[in-house]
Short mmCIF file of C-alpha atoms and ligand atoms in Angstrom, two decimals:
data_model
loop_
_atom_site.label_atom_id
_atom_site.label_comp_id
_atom_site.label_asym_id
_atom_site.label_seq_id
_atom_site.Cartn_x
_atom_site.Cartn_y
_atom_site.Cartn_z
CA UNK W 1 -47.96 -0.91 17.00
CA UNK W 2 -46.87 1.62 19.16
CA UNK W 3 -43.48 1.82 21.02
CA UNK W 4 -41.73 3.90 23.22
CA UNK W 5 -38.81 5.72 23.36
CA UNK W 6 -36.63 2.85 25.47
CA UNK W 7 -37.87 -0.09 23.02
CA UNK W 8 -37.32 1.69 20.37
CA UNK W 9 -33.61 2.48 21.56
CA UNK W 10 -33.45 -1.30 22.03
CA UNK W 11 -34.31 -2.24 19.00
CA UNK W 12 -32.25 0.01 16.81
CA UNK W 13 -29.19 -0.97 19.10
CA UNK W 14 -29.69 -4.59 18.42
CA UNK W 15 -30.20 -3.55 14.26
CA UNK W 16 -26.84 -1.26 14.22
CA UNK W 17 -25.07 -4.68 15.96
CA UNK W 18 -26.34 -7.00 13.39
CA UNK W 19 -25.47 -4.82 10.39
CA UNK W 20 -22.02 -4.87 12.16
CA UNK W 21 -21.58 -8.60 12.33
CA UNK W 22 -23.88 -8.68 8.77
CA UNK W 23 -20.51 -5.96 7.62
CA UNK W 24 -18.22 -8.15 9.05
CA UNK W 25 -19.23 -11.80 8.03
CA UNK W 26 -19.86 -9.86 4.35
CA UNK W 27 -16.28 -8.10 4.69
CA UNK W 28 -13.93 -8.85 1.30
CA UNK W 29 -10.63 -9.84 1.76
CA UNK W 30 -10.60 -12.90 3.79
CA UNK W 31 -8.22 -14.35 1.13
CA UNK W 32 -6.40 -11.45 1.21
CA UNK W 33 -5.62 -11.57 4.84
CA UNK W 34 -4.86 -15.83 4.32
CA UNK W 35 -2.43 -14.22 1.56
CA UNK W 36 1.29 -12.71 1.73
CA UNK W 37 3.20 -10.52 0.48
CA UNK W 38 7.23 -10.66 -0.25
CA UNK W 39 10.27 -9.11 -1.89
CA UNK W 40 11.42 -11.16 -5.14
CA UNK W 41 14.30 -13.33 -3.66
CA UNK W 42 16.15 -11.96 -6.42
CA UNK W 43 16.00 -8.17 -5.31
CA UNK W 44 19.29 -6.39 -4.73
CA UNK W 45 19.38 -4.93 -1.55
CA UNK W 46 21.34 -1.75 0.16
CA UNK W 47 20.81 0.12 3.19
CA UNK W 48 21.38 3.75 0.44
CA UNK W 49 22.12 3.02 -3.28
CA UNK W 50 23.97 5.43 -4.93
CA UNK W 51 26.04 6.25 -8.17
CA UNK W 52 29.23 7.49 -9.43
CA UNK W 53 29.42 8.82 -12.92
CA UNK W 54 33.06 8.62 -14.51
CA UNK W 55 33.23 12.17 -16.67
CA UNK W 56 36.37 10.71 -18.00
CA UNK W 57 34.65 7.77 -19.92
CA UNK W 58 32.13 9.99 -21.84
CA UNK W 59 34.19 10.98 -25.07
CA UNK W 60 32.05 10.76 -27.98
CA UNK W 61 28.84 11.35 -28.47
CA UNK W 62 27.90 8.20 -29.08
CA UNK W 63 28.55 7.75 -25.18
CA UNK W 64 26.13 9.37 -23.85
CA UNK W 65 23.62 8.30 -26.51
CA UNK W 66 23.67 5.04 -25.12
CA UNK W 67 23.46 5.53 -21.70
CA UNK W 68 20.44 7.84 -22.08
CA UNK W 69 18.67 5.66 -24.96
CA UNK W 70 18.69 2.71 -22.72
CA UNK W 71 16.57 4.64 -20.00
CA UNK W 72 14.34 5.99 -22.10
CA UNK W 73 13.93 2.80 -24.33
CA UNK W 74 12.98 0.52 -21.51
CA UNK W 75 11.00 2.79 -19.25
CA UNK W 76 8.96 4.04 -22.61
CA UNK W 77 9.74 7.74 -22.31
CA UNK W 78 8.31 9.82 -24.82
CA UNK W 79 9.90 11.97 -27.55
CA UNK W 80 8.07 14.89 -28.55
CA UNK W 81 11.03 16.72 -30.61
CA UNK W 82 10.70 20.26 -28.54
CA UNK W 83 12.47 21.37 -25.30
CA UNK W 84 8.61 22.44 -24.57
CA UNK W 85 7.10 19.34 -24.28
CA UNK W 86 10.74 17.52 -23.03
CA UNK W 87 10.49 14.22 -20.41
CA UNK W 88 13.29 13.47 -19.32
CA UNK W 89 15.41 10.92 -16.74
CA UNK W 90 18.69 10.85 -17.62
CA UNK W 91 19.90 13.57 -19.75
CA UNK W 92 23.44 15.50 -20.39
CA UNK W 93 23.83 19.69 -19.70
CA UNK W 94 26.70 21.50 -19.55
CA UNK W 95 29.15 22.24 -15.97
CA UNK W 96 27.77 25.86 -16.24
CA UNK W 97 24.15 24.28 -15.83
CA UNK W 98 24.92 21.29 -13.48
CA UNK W 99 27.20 22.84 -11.45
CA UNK W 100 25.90 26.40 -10.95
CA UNK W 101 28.37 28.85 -9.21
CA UNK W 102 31.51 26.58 -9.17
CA UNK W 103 32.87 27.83 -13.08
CA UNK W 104 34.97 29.82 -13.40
CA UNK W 105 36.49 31.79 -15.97
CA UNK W 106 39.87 29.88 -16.33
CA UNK W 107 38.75 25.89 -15.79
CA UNK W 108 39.90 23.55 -18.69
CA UNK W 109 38.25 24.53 -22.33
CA UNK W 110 37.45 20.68 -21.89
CA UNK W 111 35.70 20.78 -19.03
CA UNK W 112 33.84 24.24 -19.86
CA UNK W 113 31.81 22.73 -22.60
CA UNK W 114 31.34 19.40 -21.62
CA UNK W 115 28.03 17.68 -21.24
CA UNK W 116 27.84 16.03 -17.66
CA UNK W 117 25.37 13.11 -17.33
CA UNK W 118 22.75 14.37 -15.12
CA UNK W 119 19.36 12.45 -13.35
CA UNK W 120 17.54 13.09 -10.36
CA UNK W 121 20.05 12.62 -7.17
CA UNK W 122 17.91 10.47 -4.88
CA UNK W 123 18.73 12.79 -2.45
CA UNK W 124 18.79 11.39 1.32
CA UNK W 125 17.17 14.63 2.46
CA UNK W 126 14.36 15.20 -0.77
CA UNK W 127 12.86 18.25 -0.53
CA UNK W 128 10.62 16.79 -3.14
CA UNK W 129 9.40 14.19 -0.89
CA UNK W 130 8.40 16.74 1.75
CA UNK W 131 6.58 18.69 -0.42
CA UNK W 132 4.74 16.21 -2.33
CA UNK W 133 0.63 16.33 -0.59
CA UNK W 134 -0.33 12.92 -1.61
CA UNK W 135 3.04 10.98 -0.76
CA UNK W 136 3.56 10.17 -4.21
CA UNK W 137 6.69 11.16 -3.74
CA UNK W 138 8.25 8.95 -0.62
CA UNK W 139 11.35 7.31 0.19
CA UNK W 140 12.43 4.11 0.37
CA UNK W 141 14.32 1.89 2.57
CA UNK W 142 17.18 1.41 0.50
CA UNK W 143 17.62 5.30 -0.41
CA UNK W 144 15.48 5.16 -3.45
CA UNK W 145 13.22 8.38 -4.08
CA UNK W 146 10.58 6.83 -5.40
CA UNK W 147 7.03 7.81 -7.45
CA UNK W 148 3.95 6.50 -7.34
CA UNK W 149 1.84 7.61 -10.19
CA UNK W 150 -0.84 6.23 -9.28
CA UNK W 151 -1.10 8.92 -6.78
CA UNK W 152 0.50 11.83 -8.71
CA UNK W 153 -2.24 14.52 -8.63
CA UNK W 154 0.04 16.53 -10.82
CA UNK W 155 0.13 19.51 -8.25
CA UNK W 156 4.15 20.06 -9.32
CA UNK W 157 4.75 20.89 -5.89
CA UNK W 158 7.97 18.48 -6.46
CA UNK W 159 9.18 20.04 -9.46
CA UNK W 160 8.86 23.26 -7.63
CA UNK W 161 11.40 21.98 -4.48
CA UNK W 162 13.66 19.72 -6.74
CA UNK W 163 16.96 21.78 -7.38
CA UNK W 164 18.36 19.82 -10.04
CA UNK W 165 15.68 19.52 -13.03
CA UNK W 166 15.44 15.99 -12.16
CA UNK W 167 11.35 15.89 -12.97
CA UNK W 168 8.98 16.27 -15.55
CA UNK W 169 5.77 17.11 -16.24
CA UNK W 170 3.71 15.04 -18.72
CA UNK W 171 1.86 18.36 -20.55
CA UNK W 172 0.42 16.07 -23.20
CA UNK W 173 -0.36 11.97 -23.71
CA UNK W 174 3.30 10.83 -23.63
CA UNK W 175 1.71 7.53 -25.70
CA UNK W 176 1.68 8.65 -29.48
CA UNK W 177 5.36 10.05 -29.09
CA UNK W 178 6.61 6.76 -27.72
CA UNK W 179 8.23 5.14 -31.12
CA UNK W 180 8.66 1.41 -29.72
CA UNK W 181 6.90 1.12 -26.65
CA UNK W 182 8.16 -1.70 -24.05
CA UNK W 183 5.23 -4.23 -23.38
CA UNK W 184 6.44 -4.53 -20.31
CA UNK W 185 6.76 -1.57 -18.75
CA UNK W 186 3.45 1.23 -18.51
CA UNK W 187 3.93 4.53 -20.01
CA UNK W 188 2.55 7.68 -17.99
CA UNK W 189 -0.63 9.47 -18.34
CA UNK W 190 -1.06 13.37 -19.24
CA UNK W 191 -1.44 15.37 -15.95
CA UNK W 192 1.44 13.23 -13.73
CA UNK W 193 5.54 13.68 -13.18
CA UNK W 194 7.76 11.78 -13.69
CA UNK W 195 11.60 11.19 -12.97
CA UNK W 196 14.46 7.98 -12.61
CA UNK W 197 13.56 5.91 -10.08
CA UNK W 198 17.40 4.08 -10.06
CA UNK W 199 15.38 1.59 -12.10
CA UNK W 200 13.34 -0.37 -8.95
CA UNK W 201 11.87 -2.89 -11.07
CA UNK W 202 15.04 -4.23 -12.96
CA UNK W 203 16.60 -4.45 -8.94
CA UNK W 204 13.95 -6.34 -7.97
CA UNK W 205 14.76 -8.81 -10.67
CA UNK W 206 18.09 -8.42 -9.95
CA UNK W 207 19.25 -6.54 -12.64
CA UNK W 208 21.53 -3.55 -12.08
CA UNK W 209 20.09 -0.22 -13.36
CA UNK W 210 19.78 0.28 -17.40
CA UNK W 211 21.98 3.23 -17.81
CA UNK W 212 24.39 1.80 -15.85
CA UNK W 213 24.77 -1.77 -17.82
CA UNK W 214 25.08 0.41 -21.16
CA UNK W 215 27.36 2.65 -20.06
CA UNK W 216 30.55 0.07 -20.43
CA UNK W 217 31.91 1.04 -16.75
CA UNK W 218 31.51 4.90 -16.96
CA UNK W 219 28.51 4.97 -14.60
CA UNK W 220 28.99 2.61 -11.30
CA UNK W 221 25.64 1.77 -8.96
CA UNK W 222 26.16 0.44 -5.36
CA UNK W 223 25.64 0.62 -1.57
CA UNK W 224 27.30 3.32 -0.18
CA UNK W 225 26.47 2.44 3.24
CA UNK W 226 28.71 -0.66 2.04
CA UNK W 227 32.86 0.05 2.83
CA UNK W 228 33.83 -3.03 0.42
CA UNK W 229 30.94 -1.75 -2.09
CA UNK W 230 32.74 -0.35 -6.13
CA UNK W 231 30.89 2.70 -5.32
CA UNK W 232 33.57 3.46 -2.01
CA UNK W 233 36.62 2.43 -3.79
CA UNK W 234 36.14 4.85 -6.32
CA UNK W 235 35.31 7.26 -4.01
CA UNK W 236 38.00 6.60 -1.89
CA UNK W 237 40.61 6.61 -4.99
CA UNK W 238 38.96 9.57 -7.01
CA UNK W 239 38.03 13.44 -6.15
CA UNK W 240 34.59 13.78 -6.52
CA UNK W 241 31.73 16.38 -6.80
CA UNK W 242 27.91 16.32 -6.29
CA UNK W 243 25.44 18.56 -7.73
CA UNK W 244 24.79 21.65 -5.48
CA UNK W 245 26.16 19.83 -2.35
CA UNK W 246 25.47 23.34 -0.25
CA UNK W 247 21.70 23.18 -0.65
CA UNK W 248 21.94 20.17 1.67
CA UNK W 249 19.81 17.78 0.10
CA UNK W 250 22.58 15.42 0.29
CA UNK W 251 22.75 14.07 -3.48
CA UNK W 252 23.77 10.28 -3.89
CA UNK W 253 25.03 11.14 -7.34
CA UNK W 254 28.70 11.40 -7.55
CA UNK W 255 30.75 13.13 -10.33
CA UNK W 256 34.35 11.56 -11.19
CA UNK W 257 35.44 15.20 -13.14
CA UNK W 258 37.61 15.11 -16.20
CA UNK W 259 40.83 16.94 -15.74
CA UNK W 260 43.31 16.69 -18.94
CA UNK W 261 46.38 14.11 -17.99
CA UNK W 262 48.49 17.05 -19.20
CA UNK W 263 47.17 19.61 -16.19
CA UNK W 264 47.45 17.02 -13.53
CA UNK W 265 51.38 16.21 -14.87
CA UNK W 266 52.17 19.44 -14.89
CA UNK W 267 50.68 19.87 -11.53
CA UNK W 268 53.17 17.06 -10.15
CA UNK W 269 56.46 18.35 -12.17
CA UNK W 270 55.96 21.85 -9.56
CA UNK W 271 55.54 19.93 -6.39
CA UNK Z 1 -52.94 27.80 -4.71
CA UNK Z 2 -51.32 31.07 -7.07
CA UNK Z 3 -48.93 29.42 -10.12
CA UNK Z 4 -50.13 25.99 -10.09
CA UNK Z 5 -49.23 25.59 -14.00
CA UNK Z 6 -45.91 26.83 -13.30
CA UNK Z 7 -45.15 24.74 -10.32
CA UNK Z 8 -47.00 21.76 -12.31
CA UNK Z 9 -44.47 22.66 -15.08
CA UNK Z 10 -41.27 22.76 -12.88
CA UNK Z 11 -42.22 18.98 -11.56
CA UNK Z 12 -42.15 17.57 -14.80
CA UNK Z 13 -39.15 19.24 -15.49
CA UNK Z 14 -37.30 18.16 -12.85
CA UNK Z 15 -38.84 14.20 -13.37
CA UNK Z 16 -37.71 14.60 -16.63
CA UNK Z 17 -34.48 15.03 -15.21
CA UNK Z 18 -34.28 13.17 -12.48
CA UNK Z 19 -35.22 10.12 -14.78
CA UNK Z 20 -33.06 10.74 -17.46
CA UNK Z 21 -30.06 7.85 -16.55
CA UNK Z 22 -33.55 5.53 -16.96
CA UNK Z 23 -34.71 6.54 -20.28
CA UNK Z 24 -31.71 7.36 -21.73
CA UNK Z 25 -30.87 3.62 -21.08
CA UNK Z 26 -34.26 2.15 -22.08
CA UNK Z 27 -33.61 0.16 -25.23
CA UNK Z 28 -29.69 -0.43 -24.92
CA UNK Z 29 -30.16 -3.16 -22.16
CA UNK Z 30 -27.72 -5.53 -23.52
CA UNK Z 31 -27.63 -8.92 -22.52
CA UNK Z 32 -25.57 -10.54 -19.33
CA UNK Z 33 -21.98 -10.26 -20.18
CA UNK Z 34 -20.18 -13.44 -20.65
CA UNK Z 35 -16.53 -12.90 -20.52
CA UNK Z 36 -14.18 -15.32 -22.32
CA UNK Z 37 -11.42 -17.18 -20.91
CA UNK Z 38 -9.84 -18.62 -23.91
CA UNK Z 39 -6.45 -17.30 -24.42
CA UNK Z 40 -3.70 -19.78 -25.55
CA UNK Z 41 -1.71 -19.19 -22.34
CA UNK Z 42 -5.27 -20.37 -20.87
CA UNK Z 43 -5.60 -23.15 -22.67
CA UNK Z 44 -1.96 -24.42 -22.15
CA UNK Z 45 -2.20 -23.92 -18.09
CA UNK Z 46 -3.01 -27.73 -16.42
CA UNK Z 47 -4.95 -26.51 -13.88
CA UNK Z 48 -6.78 -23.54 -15.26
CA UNK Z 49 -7.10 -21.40 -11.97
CA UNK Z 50 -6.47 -17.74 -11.53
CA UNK Z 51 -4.41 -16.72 -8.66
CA UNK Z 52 -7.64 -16.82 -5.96
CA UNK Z 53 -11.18 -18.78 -6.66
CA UNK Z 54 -13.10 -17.30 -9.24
CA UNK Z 55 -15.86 -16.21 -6.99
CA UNK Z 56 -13.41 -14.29 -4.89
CA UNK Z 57 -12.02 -12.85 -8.44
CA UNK Z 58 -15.33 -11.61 -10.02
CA UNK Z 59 -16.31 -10.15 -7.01
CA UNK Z 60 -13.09 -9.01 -5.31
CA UNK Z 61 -10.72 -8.39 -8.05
CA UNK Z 62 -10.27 -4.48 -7.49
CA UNK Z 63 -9.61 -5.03 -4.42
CA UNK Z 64 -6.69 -7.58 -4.80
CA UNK Z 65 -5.40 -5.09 -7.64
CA UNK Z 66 -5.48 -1.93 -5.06
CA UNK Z 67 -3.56 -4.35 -3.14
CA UNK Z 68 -1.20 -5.56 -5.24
CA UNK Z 69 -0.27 -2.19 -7.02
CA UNK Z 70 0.38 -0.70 -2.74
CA UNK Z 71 2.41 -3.41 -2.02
CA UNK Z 72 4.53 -3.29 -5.17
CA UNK Z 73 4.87 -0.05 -5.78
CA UNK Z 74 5.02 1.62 -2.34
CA UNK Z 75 6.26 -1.35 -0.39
CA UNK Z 76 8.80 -3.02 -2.57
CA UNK Z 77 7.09 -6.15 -2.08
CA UNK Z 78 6.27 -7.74 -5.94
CA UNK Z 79 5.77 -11.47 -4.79
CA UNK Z 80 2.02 -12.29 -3.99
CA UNK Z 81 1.47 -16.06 -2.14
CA UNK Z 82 -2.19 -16.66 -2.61
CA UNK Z 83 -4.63 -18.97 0.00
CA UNK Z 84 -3.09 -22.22 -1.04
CA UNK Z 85 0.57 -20.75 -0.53
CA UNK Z 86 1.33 -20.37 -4.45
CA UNK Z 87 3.90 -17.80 -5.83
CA UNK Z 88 2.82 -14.79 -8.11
CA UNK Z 89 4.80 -11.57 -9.59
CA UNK Z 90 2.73 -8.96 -8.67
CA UNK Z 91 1.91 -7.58 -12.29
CA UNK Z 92 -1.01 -6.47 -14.14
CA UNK Z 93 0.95 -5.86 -17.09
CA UNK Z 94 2.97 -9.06 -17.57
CA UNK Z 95 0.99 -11.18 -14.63
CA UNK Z 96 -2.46 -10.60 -14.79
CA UNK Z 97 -2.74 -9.59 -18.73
CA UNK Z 98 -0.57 -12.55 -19.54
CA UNK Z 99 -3.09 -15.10 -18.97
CA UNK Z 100 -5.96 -13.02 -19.76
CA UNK Z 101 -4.71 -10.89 -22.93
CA UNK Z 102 -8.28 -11.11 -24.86
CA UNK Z 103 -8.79 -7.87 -22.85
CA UNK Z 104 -11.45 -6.86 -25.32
CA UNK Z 105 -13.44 -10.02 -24.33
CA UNK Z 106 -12.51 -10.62 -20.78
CA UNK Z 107 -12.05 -7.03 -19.00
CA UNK Z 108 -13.87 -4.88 -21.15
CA UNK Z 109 -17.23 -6.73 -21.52
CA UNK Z 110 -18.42 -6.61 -18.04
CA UNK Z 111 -16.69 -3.39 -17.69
CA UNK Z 112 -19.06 -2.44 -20.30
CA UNK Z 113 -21.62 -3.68 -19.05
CA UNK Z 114 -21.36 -1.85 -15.43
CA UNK Z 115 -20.46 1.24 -17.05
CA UNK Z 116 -16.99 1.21 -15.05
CA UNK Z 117 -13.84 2.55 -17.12
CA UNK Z 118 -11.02 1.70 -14.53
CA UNK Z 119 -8.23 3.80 -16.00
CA UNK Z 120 -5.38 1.47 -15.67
CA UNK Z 121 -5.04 1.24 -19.41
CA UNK Z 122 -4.15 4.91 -19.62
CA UNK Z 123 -1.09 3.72 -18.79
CA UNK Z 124 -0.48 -0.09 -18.54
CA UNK Z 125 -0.03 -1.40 -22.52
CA UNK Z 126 -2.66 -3.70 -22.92
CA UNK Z 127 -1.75 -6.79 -24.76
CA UNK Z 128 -2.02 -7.06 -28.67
CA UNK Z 129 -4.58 -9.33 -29.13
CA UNK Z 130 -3.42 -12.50 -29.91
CA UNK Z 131 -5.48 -15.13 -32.14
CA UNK Z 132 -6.25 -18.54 -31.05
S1 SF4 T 1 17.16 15.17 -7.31
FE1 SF4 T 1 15.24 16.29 -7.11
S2 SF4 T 1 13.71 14.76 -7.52
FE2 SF4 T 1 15.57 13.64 -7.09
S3 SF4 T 1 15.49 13.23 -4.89
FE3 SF4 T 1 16.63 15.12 -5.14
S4 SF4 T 1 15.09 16.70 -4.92
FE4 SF4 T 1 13.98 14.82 -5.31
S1 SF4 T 2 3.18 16.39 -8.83
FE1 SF4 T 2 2.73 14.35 -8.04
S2 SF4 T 2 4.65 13.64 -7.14
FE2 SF4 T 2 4.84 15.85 -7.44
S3 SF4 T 2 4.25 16.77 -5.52
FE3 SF4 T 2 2.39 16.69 -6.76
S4 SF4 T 2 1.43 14.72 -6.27
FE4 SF4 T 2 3.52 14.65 -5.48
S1 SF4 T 3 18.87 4.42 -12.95
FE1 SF4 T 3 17.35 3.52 -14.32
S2 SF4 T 3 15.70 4.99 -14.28
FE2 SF4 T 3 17.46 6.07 -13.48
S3 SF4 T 3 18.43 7.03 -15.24
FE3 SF4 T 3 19.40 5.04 -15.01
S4 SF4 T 3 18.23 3.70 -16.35
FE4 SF4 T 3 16.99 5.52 -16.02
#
C-alpha cells in the first residue's frame, strides 16, 4: 500500500490522539483524585511555634539527661560513642560555644561553665532552607523548619549555611548503634542529615514536643504569634537571649539566662 | 570483506552481552508469587479490605505511597479519606505494616519476584514477625 505524505500525516495524527485518550482512560489515580487529604483533628496549630529554655531549671546533670534522652529515645537517634560519628538534636555546650562573642572575662563562674541546652532554632529566616537544592529542607506554615529525608541527597549544603550546629550528617548506618529502637518511628539512612524537627509528628497527635514534656517546666513550647500564649508571658516577665541574634536568621529559640539571686540582690541594694 | 573473523568475533561478543539478563535468569524462573494476607490483625478486621480495592492496590500501590509520604511529610496533612469516605493515618510504619506485618510474605515476595527493592525499609522498622 502506498501513501502519501498528507495521509500519512492523517493517520499518525489520529494514532498520537488515541494513545492520548488510550493514556488518559489508562491514567492511575482515579481513586486518588475521589480521595482526600486532611490534618489530624488533633494537630496543634500556631501561626510560628517557638521555645523558651529556662537556664535556671537545669541544675544537675541529671537535668539535662532527661531532656536530651527523651529526643533521642523516641526519634531513634543513634549512639556511636565518638564526637566523630556524633547525631545529634538536642544537645548541651557551653556559653563560650552557644553564645560566641558575648563572654566575657568577668560573667558569673556559674554561668562561664554552664552547659546551655542547644537544638536547631527553626529560624524564621533559614539560611538552611535556601540553600538546600532539592527542598528537603522547607518551611512550614506554622514556623517549623522541617526535613524531608526522603529527599535529602546528602549534598550538606545545609550544614554548611546553618550557624548553630543544629544538623548532622549520618557518616555511617545510624541502625546498629540504635540500642532500643522505637517501632514507631523510622531511623535514617547513611548518606542523609538530620536535625529536631520541634517534634511534628507528636503535634499532629497532639502531643507537645518530647523534650519539652520531660523537662518538668524548664523548656516551654508555644505560639509566639499568640499574646496570651506561656511562651509571651515569659518573655514578657524574663530577659532573654537567642543564639547569634546578629546573623539575622531570626532564631525562635529563647534563652531564660541564669544569673545567681545573690548578683541580682546586690544589684537592687545600689539602686 | 578484510577482518571478517574479527568482526564475526566482536558480534558474538556483544550477543553474549547483550543477552546476558536472559541467560543469567534461565533456570531461576520461580513460580507466580502468591502473597499472603494472613496476619492476626487480618484475620480480626470484619470486613477485610485495605484502604482502596485490591485491584487499585496491586497495581497502584506506589503510587498511593508517593502520595501519602508528600502529603504527610511536606504538607502536614496525615489523614487519608479513601473512595468510600473512610478515615486513615497516613503511615507505612504503624498504618500500612500494621495490617500487613508478614512483610516477608506479603511485600517481599512479589518484590522478589519483579526484582524491585523499594528502599523504604532502609529506614522504616519493619515489623517483627509475628506468629499466627
Ligand atoms: S538553626 Fe540551623 S538548621 Fe535550624 S532553622 Fe536555623 S539555620 Fe536551619
Ligand atoms: S543535605 Fe539534604 S537537607 Fe541538606 S541541603 Fe542537601 S539535600 Fe537539602
Ligand atoms: S522538639 Fe522534639 S525533635 Fe526537637 S529537640 Fe525537642 S524532642 Fe527533639
Amino acid at each position: 500500500m502506498s501513501m502519501d505524505r498528507r495521509e500519512f500525516l492523517k493517520i499518525a495524527g489520529f494514532s498520537t490522539i488515541g494513545i492520548g485518550v488510550g493514556w488518559i482512560l489508562s491514567r492511575p489515580g482515579e481513586f486518588l483524585e475521589a480521595s482526600q487529604f486532611l490534618q489530624t483533628k488533633e494537630l496543634l496549630k500556631a501561626k510560628q511555634w517557638a521555645m523558651v529554655v529556662d537556664m535556671r531549671r537545669f541544675k544537675t546533670e541529671e537535668d539535662y539527661r532527661k531532656v536530651i534522652d527523651a529526643c533521642h529515645k523516641i526519634h531513634n537517634v543513634p549512639d556511636f560513642g565518638n564526637p566523630k560519628d556524633e547525631i545529634k538534636w538536642i544537645w548541651a555546650d557551653t556559653f563560650e560555644h552557644a553564645f560566641p562573642g558575648q563572654e566575657n572575662e568577668f560573667m558569673p563562674e556559674s554561668m562561664k561553665h554552664k552547659p546551655f541546652i542547644l537544638l536547631c532554632n527553626h529560624c524564621e529566616n533559614p539560611p538552611c532552607v535556601r540553600v538546600c537544592p532539592t527542598k528537603a529542607t522547607f518551611k512550614r506554615k506554622d514556623g517549623i523548619t522541617m526535613q524531608d529525608l526522603h529527599r535529602c541527597i546528602g549534598c550538606r549544603y545545609c550544614m554548611a549555611a546553618c550557624p548553630f550546629g543544629a544538623r548532622s550528617f549520618n557518616y555511617r548506618d545510624p541502625r546498629p548503634a540504635i540500642k532500643e529502637p522505637n517501632p514507631e518511628y523510622p531511623t535514617r539512612m547513611i548518606g542523609v542529615v538530620e536535625k529536631c524537627t520541634f517534634c511534628e509528628e507528636r503535634l499532629a497527635k497532639g502531643q507537645i514536643p518530647a523534650c519539652v514534656e520531660a523537662s518538668n517546666g524548664a523548656l516551654t513550647f508555644g505560639d509566639i504569634a499568640d499574646p496570651n500564649s506561656e511562651v509571651r508571658r515569659l518573655l514578657n516577665t524574663n530577659y532573654t537571649i537567642r543564639r547569634k541574634a546578629e546573623l539575622g536568621t531570626r532564631p525562635v529559640v529563647y534563652y531564660i539566662l541564669d544569673i545567681p539571686t545573690s548578683v541580682v540582690s546586690g544589684g537592687e541594694s545600689n539602686a | 570483506m578484510y577482518d571478517g573473523g574479527k568482526i564475526l568475533v566482536g558480534i558474538v561478543i556483544f550477543v553474549l552481552f547483550a543477552a546476558f539478563p536472559f541467560y543469567n535468569n534461565i533456570g531461576k524462573v520461580s513460580a507466580k508469587p502468591e502473597p499472603k494476607l494472613d496476619t492476626p490483625v487480618i484475620q480480626q478486621l470484619s470486613e477485610k479490605k485495605c484502604v482502596e480495592p485490591k485491584d487499585f492496590m496491586r497495581a497502584e500501590h506506589m503510587q498511593l505511597l508517593n502520595n501519602w509520604r508528600d502529603f504527610a511529610i511536606r504538607e502536614g496533612k496525615r489523614v487519608y479519606i479513601n473512595s468510600e469516605g473512610k478515615e486513615f493515618k497516613i503511615s507505612l510504619q504503624n498504618t500500612c505494616m500494621n495490617c500487613h506485618s508478614n512483610k516477608k510474605e506479603f511485600c517481599d515476595k512479589c518484590h522478589n519476584y519483579a526484582a524491585v527493592k523499594p528502599y523504604c525499609w532502609t529506614c522504616h522498622i519493619e515489623p517483627k514477625e509475628k506468629q499466627l
